[in-house]
Coordinates of N, CA and C in Angstrom, one line a residue:
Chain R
X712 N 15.7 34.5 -16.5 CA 17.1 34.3 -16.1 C 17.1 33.6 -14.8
X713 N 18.1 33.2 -14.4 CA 18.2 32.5 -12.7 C 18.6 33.5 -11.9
X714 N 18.4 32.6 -10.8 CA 18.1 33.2 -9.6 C 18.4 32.3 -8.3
X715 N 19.4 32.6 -7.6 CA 19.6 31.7 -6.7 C 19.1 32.3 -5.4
X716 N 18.6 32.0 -4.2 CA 18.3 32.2 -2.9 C 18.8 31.0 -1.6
X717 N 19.3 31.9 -0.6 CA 19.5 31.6 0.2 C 18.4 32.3 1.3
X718 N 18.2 31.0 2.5 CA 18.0 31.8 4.0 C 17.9 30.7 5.1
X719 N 18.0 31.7 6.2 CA 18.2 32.9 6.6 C 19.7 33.7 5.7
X720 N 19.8 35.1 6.0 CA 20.9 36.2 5.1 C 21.5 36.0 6.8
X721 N 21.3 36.0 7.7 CA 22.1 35.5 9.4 C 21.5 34.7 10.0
X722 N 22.4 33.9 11.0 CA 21.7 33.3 11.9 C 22.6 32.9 13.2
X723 N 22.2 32.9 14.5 CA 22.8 33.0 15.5 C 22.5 32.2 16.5
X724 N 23.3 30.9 16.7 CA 22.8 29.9 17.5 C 23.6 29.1 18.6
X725 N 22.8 28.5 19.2 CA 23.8 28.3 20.4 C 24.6 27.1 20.0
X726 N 25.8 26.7 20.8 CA 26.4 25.2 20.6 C 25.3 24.2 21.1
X727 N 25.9 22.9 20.2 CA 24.7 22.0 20.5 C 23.2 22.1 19.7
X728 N 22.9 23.3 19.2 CA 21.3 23.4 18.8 C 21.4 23.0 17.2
X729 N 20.2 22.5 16.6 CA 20.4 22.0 15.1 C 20.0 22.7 14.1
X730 N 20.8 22.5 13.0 CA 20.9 23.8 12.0 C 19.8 23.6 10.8
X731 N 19.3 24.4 10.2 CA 19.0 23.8 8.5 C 19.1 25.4 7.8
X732 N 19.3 25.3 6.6 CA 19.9 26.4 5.9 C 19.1 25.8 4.2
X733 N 18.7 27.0 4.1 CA 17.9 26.4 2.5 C 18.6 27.2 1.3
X734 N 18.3 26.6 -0.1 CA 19.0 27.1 -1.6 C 17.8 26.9 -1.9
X735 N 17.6 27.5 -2.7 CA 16.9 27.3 -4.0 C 17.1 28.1 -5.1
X736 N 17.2 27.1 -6.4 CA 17.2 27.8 -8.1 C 16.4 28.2 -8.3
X737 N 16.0 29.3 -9.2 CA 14.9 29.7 -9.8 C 15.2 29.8 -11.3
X738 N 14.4 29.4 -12.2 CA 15.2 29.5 -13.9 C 15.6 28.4 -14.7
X739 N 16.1 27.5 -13.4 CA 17.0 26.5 -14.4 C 15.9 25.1 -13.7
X740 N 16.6 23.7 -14.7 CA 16.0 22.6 -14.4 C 17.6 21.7 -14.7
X741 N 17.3 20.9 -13.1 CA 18.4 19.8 -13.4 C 20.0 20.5 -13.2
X742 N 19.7 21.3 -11.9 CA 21.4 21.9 -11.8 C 22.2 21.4 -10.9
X743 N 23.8 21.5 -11.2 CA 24.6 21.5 -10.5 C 24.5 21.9 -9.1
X744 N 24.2 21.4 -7.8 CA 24.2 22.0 -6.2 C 25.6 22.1 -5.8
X745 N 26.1 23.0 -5.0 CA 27.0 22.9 -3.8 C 26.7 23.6 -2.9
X746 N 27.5 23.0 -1.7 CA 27.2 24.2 -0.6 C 29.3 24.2 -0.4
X747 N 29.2 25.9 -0.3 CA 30.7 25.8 0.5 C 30.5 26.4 1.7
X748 N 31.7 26.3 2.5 CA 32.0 27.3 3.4 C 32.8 28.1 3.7
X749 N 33.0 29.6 4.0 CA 34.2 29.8 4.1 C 34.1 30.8 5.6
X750 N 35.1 30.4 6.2 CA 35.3 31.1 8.0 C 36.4 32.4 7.4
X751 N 36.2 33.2 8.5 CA 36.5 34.3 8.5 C 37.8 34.6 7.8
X752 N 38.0 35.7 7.0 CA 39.6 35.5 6.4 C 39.7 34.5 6.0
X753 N 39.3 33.7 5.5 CA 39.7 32.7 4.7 C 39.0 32.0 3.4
X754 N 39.4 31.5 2.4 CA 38.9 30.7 1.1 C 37.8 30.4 1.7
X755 N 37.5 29.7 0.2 CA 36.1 29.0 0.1 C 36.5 27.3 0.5
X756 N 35.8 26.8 1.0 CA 35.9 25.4 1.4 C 34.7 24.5 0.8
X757 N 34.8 23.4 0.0 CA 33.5 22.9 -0.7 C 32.8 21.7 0.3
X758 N 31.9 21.8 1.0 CA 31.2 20.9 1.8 C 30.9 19.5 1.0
X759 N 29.7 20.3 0.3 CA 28.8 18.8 -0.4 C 28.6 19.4 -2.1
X760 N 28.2 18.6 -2.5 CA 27.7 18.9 -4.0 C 26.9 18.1 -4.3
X761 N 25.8 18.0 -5.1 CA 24.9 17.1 -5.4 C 24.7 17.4 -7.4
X762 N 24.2 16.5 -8.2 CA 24.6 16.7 -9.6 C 23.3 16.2 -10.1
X763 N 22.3 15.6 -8.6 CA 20.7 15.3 -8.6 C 19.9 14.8 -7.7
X764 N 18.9 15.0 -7.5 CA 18.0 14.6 -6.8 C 18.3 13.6 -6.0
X765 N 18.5 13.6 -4.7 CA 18.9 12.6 -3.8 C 20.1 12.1 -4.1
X766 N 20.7 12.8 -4.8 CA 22.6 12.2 -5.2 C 23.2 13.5 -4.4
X767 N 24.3 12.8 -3.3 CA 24.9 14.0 -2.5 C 26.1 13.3 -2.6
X768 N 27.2 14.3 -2.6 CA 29.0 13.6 -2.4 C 29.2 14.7 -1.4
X769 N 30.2 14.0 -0.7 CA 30.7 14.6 0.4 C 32.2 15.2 0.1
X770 N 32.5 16.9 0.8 CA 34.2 16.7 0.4 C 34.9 16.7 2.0
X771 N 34.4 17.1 2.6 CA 35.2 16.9 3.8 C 34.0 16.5 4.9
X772 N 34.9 15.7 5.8 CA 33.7 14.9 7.2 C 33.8 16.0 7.9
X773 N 33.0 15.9 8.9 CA 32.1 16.8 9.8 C 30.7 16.6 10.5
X774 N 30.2 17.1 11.4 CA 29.0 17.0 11.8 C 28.0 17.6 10.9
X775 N 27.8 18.1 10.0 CA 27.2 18.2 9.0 C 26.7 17.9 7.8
X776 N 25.7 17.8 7.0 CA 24.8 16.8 6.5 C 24.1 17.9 5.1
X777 N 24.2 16.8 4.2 CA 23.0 18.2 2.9 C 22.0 17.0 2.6
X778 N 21.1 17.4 2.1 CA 19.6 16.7 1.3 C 19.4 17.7 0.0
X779 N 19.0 16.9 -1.3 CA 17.9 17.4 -2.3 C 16.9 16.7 -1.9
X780 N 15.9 17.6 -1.6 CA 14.5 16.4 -2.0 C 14.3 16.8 -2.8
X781 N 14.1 18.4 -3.0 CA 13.4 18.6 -4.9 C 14.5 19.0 -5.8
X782 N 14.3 19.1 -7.2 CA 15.1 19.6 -8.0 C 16.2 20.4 -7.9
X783 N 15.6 21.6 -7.5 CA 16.3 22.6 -7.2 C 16.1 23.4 -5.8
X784 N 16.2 22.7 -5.0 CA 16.7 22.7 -3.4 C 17.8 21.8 -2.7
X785 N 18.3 22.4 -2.1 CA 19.3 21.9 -1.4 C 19.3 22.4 0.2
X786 N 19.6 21.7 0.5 CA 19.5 21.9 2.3 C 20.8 21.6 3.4
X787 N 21.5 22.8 4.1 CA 22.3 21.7 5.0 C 22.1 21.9 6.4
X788 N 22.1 20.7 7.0 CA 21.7 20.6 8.4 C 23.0 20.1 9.2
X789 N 22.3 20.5 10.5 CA 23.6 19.5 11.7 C 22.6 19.5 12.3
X790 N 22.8 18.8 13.4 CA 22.0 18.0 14.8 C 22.5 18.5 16.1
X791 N 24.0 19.0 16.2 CA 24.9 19.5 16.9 C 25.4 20.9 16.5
X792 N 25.4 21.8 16.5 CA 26.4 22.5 16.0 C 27.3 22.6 17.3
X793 N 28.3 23.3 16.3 CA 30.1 23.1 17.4 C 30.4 24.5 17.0
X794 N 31.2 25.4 17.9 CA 31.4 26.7 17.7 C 32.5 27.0 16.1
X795 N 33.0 25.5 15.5 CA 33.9 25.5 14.6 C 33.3 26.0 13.2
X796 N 31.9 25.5 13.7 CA 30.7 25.5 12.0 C 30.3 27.2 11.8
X797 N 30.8 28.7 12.4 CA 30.6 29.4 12.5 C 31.1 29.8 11.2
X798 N 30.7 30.8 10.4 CA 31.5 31.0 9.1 C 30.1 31.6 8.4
X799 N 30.6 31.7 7.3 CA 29.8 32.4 5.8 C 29.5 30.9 5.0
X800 N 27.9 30.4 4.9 CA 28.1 29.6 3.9 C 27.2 29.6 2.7
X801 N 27.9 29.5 1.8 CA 26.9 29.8 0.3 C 26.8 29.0 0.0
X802 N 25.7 28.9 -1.4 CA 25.7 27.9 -2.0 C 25.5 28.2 -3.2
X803 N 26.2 27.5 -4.3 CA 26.4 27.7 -5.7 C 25.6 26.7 -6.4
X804 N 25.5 27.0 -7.8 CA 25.2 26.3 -8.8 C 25.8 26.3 -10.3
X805 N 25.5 25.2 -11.0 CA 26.1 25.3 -12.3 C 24.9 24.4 -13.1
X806 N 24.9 25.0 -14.3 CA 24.4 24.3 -15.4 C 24.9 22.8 -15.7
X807 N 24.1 21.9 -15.6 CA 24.9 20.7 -16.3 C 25.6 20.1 -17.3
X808 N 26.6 19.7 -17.3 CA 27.6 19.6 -18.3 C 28.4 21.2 -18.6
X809 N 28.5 21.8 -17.6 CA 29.4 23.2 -17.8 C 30.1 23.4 -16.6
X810 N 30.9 23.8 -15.8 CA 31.7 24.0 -15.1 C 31.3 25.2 -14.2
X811 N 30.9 26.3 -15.0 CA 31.0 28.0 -14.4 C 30.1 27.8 -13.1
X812 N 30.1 28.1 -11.9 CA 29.6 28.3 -11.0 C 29.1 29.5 -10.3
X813 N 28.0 30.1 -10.3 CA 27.6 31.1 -9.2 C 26.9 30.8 -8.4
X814 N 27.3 31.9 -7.2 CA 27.1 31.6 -6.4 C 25.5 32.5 -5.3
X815 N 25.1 32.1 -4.5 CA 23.7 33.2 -3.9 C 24.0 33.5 -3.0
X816 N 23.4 34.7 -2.1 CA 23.8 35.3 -1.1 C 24.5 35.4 -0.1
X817 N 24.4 33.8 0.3 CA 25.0 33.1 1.6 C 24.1 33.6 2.6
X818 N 24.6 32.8 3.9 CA 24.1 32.8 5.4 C 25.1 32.7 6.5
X819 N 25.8 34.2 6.8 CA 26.4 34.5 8.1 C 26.3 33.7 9.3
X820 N 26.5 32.5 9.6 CA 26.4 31.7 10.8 C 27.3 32.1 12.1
X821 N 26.7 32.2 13.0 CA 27.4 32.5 14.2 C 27.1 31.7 15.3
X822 N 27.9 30.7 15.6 CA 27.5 29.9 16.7 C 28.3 29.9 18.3
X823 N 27.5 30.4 19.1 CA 27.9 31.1 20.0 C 27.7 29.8 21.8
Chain J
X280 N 44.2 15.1 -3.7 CA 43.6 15.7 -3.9 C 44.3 17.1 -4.6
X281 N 43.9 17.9 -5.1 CA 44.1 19.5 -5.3 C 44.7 20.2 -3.9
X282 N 45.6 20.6 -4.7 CA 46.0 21.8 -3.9 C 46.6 23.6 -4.5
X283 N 45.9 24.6 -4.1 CA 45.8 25.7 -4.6 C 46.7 26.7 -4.3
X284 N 47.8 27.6 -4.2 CA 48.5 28.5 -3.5 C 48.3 30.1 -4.3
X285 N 48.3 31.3 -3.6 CA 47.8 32.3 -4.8 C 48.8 32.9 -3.4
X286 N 49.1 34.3 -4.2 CA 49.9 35.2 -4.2 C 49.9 36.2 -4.6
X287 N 50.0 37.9 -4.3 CA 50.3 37.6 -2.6 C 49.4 37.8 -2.1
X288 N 49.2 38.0 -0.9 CA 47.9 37.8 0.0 C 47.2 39.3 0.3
X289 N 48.1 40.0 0.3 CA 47.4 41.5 0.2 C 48.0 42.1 -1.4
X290 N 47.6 43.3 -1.8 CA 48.0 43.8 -2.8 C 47.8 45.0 -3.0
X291 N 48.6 46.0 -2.8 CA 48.1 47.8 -2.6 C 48.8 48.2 -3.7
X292 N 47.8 49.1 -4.5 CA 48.4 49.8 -5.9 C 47.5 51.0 -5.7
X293 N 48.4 52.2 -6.8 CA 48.1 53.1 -6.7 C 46.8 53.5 -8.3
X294 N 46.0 53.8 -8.2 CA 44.9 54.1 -9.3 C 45.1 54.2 -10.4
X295 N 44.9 53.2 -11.4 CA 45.6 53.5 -13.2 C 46.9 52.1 -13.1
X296 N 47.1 51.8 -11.8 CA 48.4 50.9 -12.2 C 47.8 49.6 -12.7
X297 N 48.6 48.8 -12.5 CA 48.2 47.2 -13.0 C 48.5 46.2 -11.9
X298 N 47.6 45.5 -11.9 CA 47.6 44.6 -10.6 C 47.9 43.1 -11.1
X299 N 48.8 42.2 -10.9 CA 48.8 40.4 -11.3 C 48.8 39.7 -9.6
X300 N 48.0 38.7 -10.1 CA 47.9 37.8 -9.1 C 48.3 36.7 -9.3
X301 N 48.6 35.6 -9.1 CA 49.7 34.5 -9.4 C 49.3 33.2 -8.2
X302 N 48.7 32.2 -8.9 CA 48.3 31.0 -8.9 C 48.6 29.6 -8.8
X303 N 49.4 28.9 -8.4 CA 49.8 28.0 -8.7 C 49.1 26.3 -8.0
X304 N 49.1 25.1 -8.9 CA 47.9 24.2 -8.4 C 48.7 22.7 -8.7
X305 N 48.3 21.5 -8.4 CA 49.3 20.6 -7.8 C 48.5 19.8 -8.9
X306 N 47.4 19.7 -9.3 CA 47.0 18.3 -9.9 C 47.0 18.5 -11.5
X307 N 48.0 17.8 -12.0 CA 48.1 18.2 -13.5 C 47.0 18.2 -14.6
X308 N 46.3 17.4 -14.0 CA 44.5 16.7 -14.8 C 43.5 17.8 -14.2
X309 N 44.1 19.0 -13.7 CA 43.1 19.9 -13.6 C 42.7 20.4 -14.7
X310 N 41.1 21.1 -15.8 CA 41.6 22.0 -16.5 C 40.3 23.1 -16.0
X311 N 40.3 23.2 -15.8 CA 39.1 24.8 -15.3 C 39.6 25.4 -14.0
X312 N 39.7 26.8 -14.6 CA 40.6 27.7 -13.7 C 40.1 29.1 -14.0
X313 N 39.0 29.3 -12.7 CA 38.0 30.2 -12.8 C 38.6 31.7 -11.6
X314 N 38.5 33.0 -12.0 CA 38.8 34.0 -10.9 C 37.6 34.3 -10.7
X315 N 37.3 34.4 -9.2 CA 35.9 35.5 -8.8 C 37.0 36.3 -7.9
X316 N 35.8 37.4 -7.6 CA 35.4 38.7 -6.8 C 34.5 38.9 -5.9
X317 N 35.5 39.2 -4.7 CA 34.3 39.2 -3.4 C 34.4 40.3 -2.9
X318 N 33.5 41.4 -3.1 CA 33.4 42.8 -2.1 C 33.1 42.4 -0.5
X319 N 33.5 43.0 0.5 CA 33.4 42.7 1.7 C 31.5 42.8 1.6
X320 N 31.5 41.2 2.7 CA 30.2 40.9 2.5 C 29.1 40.5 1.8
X321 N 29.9 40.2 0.4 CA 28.9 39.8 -0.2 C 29.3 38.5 -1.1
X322 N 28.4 38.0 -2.0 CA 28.8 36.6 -2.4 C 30.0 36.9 -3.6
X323 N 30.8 35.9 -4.2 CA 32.0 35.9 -5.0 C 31.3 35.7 -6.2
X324 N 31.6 36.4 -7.0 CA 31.3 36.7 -8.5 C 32.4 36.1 -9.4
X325 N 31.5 35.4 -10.6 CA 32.7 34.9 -11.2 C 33.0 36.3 -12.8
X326 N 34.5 36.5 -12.5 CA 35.1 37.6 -13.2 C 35.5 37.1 -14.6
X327 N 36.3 35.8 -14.4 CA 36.9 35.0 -15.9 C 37.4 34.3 -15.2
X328 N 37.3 33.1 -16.6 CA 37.6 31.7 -16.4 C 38.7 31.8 -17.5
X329 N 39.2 30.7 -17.3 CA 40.3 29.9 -18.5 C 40.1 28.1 -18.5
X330 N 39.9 27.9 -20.0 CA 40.4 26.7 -19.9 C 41.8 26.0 -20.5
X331 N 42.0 24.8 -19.9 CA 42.9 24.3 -20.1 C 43.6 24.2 -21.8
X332 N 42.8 24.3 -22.7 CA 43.0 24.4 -23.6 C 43.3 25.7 -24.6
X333 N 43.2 26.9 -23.6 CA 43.6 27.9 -24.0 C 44.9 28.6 -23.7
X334 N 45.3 29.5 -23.2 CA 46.9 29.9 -22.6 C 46.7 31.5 -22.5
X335 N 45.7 32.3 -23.3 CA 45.2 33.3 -22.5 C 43.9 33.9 -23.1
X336 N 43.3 34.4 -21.5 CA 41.9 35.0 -22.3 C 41.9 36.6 -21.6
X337 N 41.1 37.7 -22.5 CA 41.1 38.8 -22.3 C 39.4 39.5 -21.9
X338 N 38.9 39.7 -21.0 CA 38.0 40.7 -20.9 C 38.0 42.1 -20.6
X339 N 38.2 43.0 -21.7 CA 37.9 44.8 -20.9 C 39.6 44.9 -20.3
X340 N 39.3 44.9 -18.8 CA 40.5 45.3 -18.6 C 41.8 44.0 -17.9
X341 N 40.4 42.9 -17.5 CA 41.5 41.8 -16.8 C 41.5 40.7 -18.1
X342 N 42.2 39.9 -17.7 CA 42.9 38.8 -18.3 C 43.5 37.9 -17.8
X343 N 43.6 36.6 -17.9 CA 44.2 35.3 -17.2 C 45.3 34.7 -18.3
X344 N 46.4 34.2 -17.9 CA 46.9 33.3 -18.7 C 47.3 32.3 -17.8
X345 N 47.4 30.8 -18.7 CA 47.8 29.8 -17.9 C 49.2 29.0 -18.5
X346 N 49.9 28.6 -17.5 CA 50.7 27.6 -18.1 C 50.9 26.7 -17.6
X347 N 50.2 25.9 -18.0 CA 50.0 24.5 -17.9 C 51.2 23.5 -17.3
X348 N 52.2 23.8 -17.9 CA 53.9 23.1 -17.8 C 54.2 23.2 -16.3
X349 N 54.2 24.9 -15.9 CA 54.7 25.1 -14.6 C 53.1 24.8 -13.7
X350 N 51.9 25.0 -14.2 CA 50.9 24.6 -13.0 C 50.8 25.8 -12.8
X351 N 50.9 27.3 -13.3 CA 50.4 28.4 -12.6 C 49.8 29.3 -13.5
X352 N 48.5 29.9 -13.2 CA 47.6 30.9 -13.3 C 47.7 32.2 -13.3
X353 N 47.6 33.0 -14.0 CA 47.6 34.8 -13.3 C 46.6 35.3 -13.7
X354 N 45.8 36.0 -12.6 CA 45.0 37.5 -13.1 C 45.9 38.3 -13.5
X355 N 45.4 39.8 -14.1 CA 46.3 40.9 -14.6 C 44.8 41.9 -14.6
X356 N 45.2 42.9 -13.7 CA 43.9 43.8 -14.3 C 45.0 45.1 -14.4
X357 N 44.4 45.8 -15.5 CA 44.8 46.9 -16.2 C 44.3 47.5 -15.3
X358 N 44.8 49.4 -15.5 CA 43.9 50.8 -15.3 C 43.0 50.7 -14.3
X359 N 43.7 49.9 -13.2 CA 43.1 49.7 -12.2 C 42.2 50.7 -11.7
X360 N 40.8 50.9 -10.8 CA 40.3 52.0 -10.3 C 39.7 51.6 -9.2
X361 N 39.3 52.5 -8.2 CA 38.9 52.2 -6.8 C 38.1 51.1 -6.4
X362 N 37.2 51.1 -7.7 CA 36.2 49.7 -7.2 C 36.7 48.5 -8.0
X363 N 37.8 48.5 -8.1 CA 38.4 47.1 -8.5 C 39.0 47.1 -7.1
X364 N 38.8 47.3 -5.9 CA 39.2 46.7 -4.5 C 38.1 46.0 -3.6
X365 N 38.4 44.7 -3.7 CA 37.7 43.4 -3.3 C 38.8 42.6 -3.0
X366 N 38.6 41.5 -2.7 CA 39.3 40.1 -2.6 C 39.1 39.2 -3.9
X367 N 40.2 39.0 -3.9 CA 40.2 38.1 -5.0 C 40.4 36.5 -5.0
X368 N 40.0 35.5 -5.6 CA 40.2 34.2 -5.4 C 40.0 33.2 -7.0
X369 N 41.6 32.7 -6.8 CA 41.6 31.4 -7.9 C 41.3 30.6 -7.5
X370 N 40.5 29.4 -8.2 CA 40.2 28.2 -8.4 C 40.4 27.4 -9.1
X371 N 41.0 26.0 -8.7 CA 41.1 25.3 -10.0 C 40.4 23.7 -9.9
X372 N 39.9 23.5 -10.9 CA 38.6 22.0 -10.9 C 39.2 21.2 -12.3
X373 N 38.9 20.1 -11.9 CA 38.9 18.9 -13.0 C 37.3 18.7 -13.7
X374 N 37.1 18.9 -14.4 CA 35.8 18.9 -14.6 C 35.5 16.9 -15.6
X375 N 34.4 16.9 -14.4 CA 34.6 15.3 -14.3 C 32.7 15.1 -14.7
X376 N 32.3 14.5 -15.8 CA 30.8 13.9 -16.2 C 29.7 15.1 -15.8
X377 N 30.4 16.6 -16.3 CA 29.0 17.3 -16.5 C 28.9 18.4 -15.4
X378 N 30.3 18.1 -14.1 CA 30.2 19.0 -13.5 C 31.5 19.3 -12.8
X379 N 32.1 20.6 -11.8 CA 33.2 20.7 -11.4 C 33.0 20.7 -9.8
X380 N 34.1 20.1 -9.4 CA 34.6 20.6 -7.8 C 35.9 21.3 -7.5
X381 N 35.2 22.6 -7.0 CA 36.5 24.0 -7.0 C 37.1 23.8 -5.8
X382 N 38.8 23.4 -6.4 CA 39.5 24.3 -4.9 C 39.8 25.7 -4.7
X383 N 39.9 26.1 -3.6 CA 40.0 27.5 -4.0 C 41.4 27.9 -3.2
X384 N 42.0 28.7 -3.6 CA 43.1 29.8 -3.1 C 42.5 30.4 -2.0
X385 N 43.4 31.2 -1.1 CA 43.0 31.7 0.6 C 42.9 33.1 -0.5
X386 N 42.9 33.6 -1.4 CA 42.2 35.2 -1.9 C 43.5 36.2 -1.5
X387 N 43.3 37.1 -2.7 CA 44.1 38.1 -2.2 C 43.3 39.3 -2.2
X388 N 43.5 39.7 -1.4 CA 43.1 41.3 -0.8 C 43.6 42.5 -1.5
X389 N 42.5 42.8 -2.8 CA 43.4 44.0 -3.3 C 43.0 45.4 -3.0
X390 N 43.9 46.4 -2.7 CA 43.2 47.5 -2.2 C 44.3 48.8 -3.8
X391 N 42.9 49.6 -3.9 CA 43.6 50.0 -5.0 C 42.8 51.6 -4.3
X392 N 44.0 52.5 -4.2 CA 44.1 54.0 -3.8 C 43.9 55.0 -4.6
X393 N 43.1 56.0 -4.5 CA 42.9 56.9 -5.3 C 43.9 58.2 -5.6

């Protein structure tokens, strides 16, 4: 079966310092990536999504950045963070050519 | 772009009743319209989907129907019971060469009393 992972499950960092946050699939080959975010009380917000290997779309600008280098990794970084990037961010996946999305544990960001 | 609105934002019912949530989405060329479940703190689970092609689907105790015409969505969960209190959240995607981008609704908060 799959298996999605995230980490860090928290992380707590000052403004200005640079982020990276890792996904990885377990199970599948050739999936659907996203990363969302969602801040406190609030929806889910869709960052980036990738559909393959070095293929990234962007949904909203920001100081914030994703990479696949492998298959089934996804990565999001910043160089800056801003006290705004604080929030819950997960990252999802889907089977290719299917729509259904689930999602892994996320990483509690707190940028202080 | 998409735009999502869900209703209402909190939702208190008493144990055994029935709970509807209510959806509504701006881009007519949407057709995937997915409900998850988020227990405080943890990741959103997807509950039921609908597609565009359908008008209603049934699991156990919840169910979604869509109407396409007016652009709005509902959950409905039956025989409500205590651990049916999470947050709830619609989404609706265009599903475009193999994959979707969800917008999502701000979630409603259901709290169901014993």
């Amino acid at each position: 079966s799959q298996t999605i992972h995230q980490w860090p499950a928290t992380l707590v960092q000052p403004v200005g310092s640079p982020l990276s946050l890792e996904c990885t699939v377990e199970g599948t080959s050739n999936p659907n990536l996203y990363w969302y975010r969602q801040a406190a009380g609030r929806g889910l917000q869709l960052l980036f999504y990738s559909v393959g290997i070095g293929q990234i779309s962007s949904e909203v600008p920001q100081n914030l950045s994703a990479s696949r280098p492998q298959d089934r990794q996804f990565i999001l970084s910043s160089k800056k963070l801003l006290l705004s990037d604080s929030g819950f961010y997960l990252c999802a996946w889907s089977v290719q050519g299917t729509y259904e999305q689930y999602f892994g544990p996320g990483t509690r960001l707190t940028v202080t | 772009g998409e735009n999502v609105e869900q209703h209402p934002s909190t939702l208190s019912v008493q144990e055994g009743d029935s709970a509807v949530i209510k959806c509504t989405y701006s881009d007519s060329a949407s057709n995937y319209f997915p409900w998850y479940k988020q227990e405080l703190g943890k990741r959103p689970q997807l509950i039921i989907d609908i597609r565009s092609n359908v008008g209603e689907k049934k699991d156990q105790r919840i169910a979604v129907t869509l109407n396409k015409t007016a652009k709005h969505f509902s959950l409905h969960i039956t025989e409500t019971q205590p651990e049916d209190s999470a947050v709830y959240f619609c989404a609706a995607s265009k599903g475009l060469r193999g994959y979707s981008t969800l917008t999502f609704g701000k979630g409603t908060m259901l709290l169901v009393s014993p």
